[in-house]
Short mmCIF file of N, CA and C in Angstrom, two decimals:
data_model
loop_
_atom_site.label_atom_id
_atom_site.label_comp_id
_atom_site.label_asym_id
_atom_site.label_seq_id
_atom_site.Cartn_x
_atom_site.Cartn_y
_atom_site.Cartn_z
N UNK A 1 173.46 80.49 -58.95
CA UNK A 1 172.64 81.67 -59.11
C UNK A 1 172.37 82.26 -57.73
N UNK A 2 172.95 83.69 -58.00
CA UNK A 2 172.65 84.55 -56.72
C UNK A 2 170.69 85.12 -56.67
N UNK A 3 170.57 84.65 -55.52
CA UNK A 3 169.23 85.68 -55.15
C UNK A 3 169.59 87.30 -55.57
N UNK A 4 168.29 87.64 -55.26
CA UNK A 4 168.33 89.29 -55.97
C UNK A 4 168.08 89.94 -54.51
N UNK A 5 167.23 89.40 -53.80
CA UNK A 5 167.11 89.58 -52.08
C UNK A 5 166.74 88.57 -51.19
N UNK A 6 167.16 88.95 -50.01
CA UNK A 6 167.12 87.58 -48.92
C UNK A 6 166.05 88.32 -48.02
N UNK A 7 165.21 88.24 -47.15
CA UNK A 7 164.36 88.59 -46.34
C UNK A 7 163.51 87.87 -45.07
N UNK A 8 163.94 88.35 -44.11
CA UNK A 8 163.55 87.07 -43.30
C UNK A 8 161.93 87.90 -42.21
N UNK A 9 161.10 87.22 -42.73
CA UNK A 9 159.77 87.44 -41.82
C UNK A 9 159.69 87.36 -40.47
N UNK A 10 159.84 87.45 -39.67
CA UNK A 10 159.84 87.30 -37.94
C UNK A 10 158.68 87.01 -38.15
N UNK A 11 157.47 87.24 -38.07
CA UNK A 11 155.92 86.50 -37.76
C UNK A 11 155.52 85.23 -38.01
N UNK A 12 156.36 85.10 -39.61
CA UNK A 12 155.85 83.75 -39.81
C UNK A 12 157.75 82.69 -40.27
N UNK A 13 159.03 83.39 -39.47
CA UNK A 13 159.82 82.76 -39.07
C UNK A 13 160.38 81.75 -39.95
N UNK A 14 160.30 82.98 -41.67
CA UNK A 14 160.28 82.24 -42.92
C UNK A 14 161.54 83.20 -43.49
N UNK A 15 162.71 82.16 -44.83
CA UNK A 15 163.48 83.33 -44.97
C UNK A 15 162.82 83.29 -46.53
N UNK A 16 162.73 84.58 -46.96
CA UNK A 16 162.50 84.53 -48.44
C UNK A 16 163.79 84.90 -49.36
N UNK A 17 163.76 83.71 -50.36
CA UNK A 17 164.79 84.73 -51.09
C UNK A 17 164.28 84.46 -52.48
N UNK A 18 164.12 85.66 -52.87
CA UNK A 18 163.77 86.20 -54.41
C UNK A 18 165.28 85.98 -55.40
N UNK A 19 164.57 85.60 -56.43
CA UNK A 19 165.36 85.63 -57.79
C UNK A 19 165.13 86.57 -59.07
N UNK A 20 166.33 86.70 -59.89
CA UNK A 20 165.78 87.35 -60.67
C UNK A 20 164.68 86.80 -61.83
N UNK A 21 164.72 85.66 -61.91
CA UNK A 21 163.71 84.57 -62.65
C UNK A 21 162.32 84.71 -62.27
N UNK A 22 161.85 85.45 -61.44
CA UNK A 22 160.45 85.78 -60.45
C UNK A 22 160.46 84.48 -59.58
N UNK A 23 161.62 83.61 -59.92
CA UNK A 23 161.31 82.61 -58.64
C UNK A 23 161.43 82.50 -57.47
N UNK A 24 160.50 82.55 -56.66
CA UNK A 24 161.02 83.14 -54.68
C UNK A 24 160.77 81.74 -54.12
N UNK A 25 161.84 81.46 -53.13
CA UNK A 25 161.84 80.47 -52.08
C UNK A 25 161.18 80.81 -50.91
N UNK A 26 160.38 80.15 -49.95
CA UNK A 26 160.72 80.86 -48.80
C UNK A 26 160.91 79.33 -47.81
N UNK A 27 161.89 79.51 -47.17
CA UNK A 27 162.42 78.64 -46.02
C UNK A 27 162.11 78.78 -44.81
N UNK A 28 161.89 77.96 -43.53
CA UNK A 28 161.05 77.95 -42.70
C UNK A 28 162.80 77.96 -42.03
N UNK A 29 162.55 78.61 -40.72
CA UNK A 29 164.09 78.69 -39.86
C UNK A 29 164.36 77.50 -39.23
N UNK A 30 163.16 76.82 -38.98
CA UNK A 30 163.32 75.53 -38.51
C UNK A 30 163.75 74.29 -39.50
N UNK A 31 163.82 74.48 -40.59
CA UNK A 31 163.87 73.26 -41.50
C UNK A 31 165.72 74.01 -41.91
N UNK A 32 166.13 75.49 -41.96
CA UNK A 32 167.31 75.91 -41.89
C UNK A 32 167.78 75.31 -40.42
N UNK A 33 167.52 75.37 -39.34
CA UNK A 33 168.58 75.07 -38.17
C UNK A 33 168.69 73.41 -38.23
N UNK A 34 167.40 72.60 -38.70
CA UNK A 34 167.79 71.40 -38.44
C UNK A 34 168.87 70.57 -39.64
N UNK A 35 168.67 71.38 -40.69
CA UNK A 35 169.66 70.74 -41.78
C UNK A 35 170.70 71.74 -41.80
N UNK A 36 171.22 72.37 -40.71
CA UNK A 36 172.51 73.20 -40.54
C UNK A 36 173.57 72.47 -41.19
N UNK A 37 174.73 73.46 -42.44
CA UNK A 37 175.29 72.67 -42.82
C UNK A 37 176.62 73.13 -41.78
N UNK A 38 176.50 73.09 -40.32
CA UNK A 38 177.72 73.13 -39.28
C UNK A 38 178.21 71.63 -39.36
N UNK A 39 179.44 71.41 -39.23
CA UNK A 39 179.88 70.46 -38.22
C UNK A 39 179.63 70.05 -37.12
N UNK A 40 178.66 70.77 -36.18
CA UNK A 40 178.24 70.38 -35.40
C UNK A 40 177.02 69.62 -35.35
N UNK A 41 176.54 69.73 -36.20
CA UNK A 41 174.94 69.27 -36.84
C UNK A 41 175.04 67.78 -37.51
N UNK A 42 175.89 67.97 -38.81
CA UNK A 42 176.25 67.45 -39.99
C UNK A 42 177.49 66.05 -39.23
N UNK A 43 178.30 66.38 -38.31
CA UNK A 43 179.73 65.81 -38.40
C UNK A 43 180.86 65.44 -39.31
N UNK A 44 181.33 64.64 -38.86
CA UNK A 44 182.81 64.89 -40.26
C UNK A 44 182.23 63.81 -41.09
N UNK A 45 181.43 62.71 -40.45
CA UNK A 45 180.93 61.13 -41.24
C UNK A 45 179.52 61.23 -41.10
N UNK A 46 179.30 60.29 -41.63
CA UNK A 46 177.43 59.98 -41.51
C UNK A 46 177.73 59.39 -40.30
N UNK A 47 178.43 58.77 -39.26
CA UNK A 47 178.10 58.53 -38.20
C UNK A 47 177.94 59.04 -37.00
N UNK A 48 179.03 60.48 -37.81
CA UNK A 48 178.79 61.75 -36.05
C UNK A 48 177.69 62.57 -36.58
N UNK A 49 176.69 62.24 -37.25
CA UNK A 49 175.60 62.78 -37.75
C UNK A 49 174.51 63.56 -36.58
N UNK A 50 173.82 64.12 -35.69
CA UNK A 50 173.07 64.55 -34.70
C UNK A 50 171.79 64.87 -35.16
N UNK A 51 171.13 64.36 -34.51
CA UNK A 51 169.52 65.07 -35.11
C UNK A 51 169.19 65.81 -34.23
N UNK A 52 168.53 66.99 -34.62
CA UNK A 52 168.33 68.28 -34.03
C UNK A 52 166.35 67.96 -33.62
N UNK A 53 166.64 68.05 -32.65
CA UNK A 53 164.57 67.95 -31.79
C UNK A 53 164.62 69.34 -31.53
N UNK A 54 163.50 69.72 -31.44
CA UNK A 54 163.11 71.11 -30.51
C UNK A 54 163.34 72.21 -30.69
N UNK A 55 163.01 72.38 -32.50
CA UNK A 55 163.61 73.28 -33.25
C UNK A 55 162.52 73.96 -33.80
N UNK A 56 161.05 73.50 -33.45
CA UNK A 56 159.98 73.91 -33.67
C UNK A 56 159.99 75.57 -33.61
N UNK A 57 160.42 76.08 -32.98
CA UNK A 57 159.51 77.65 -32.59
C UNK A 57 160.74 78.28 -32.68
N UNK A 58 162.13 78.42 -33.64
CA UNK A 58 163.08 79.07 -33.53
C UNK A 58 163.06 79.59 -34.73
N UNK A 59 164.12 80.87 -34.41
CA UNK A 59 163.80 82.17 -35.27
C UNK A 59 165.50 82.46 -35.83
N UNK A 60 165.56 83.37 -36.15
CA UNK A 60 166.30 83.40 -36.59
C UNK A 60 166.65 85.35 -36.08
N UNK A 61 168.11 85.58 -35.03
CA UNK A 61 168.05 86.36 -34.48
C UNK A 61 168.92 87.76 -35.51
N UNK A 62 169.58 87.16 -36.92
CA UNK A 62 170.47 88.12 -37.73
C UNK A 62 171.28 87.38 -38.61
N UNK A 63 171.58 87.78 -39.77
CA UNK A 63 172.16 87.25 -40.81
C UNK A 63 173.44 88.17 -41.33
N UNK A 64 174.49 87.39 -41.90
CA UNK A 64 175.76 87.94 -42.26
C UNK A 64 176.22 87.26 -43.47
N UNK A 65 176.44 88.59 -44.61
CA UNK A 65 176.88 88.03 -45.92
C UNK A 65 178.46 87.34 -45.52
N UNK A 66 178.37 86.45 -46.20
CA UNK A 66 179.68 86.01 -45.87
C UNK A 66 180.43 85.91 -47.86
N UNK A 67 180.91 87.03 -48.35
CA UNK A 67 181.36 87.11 -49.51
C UNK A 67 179.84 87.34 -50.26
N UNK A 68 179.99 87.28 -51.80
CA UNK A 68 178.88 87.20 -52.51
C UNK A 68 178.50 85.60 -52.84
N UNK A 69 178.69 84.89 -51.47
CA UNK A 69 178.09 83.85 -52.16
C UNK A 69 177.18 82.78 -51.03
N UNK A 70 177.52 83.40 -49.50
CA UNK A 70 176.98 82.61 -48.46
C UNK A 70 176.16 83.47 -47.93
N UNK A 71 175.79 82.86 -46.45
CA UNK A 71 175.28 83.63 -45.59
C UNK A 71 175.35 82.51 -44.49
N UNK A 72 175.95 83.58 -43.38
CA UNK A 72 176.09 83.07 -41.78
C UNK A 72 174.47 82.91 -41.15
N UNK A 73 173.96 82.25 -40.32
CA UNK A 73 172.45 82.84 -39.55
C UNK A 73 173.15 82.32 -38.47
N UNK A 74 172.12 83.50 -37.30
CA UNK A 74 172.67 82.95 -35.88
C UNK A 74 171.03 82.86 -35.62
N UNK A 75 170.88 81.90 -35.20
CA UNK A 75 169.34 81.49 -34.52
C UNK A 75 169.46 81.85 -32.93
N UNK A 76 167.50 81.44 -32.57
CA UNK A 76 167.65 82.10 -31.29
C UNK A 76 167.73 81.14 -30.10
N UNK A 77 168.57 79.90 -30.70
CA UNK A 77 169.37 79.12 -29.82
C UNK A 77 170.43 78.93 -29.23
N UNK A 78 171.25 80.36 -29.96
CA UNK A 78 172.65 80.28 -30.10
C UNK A 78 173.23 79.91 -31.13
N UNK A 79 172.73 78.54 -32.20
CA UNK A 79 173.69 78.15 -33.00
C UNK A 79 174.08 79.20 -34.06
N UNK A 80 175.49 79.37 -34.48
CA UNK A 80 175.83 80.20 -35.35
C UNK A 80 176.62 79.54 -35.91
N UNK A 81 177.00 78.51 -36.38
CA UNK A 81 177.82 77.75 -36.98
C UNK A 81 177.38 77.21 -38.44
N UNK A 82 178.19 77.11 -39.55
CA UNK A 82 177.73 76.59 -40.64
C UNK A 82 177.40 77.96 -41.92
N UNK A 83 177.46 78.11 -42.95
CA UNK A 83 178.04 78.72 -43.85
C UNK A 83 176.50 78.02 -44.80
N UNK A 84 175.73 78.78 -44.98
CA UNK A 84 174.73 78.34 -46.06
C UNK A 84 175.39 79.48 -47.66
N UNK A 85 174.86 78.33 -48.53
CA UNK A 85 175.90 78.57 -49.53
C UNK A 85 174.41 77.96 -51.05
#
């Protein structure tokens, strides 16, 4: 199930996404960058696994549909890697 809109708050550094069910998420950018589903984050095994520190106060600098079914985020760390789906 596709959201109906995605919306991301800069103040409180939350993404919302609405459904058509009236059910709305909203995701904190920090709990998105640390469970990045990149390869760089994630690795190929549970053993090249990385835990992400110091992810407290990051934002999220722009978002890109990727088809009707993902979305790219580039945070304001740089990372842009990983395909949320």
């Amino acid at each position: 199930v596709n959201p109906q809109s995605i919306t991301y708050h800069a103040a409180s550094r939350t993404l919302e996404l609405c459904y058509a069910d009236g059910v709305d998420s909203l995701l904190p950018a920090e709990l998105l960058r640390v469970y990045s589903p990149s390869a760089e984050v994630r690795g190929h095994s549970e053993s090249e696994r990385k835990l992400q520190t110091g992810k407290k106060h990051i934002a999220i600098d722009s978002m890109e549909s990727i088809g009707n079914y993902a979305l790219r985020i580039v945070f304001s760390d740089g990372h842009d890697t990983g395909i949320y789906s």
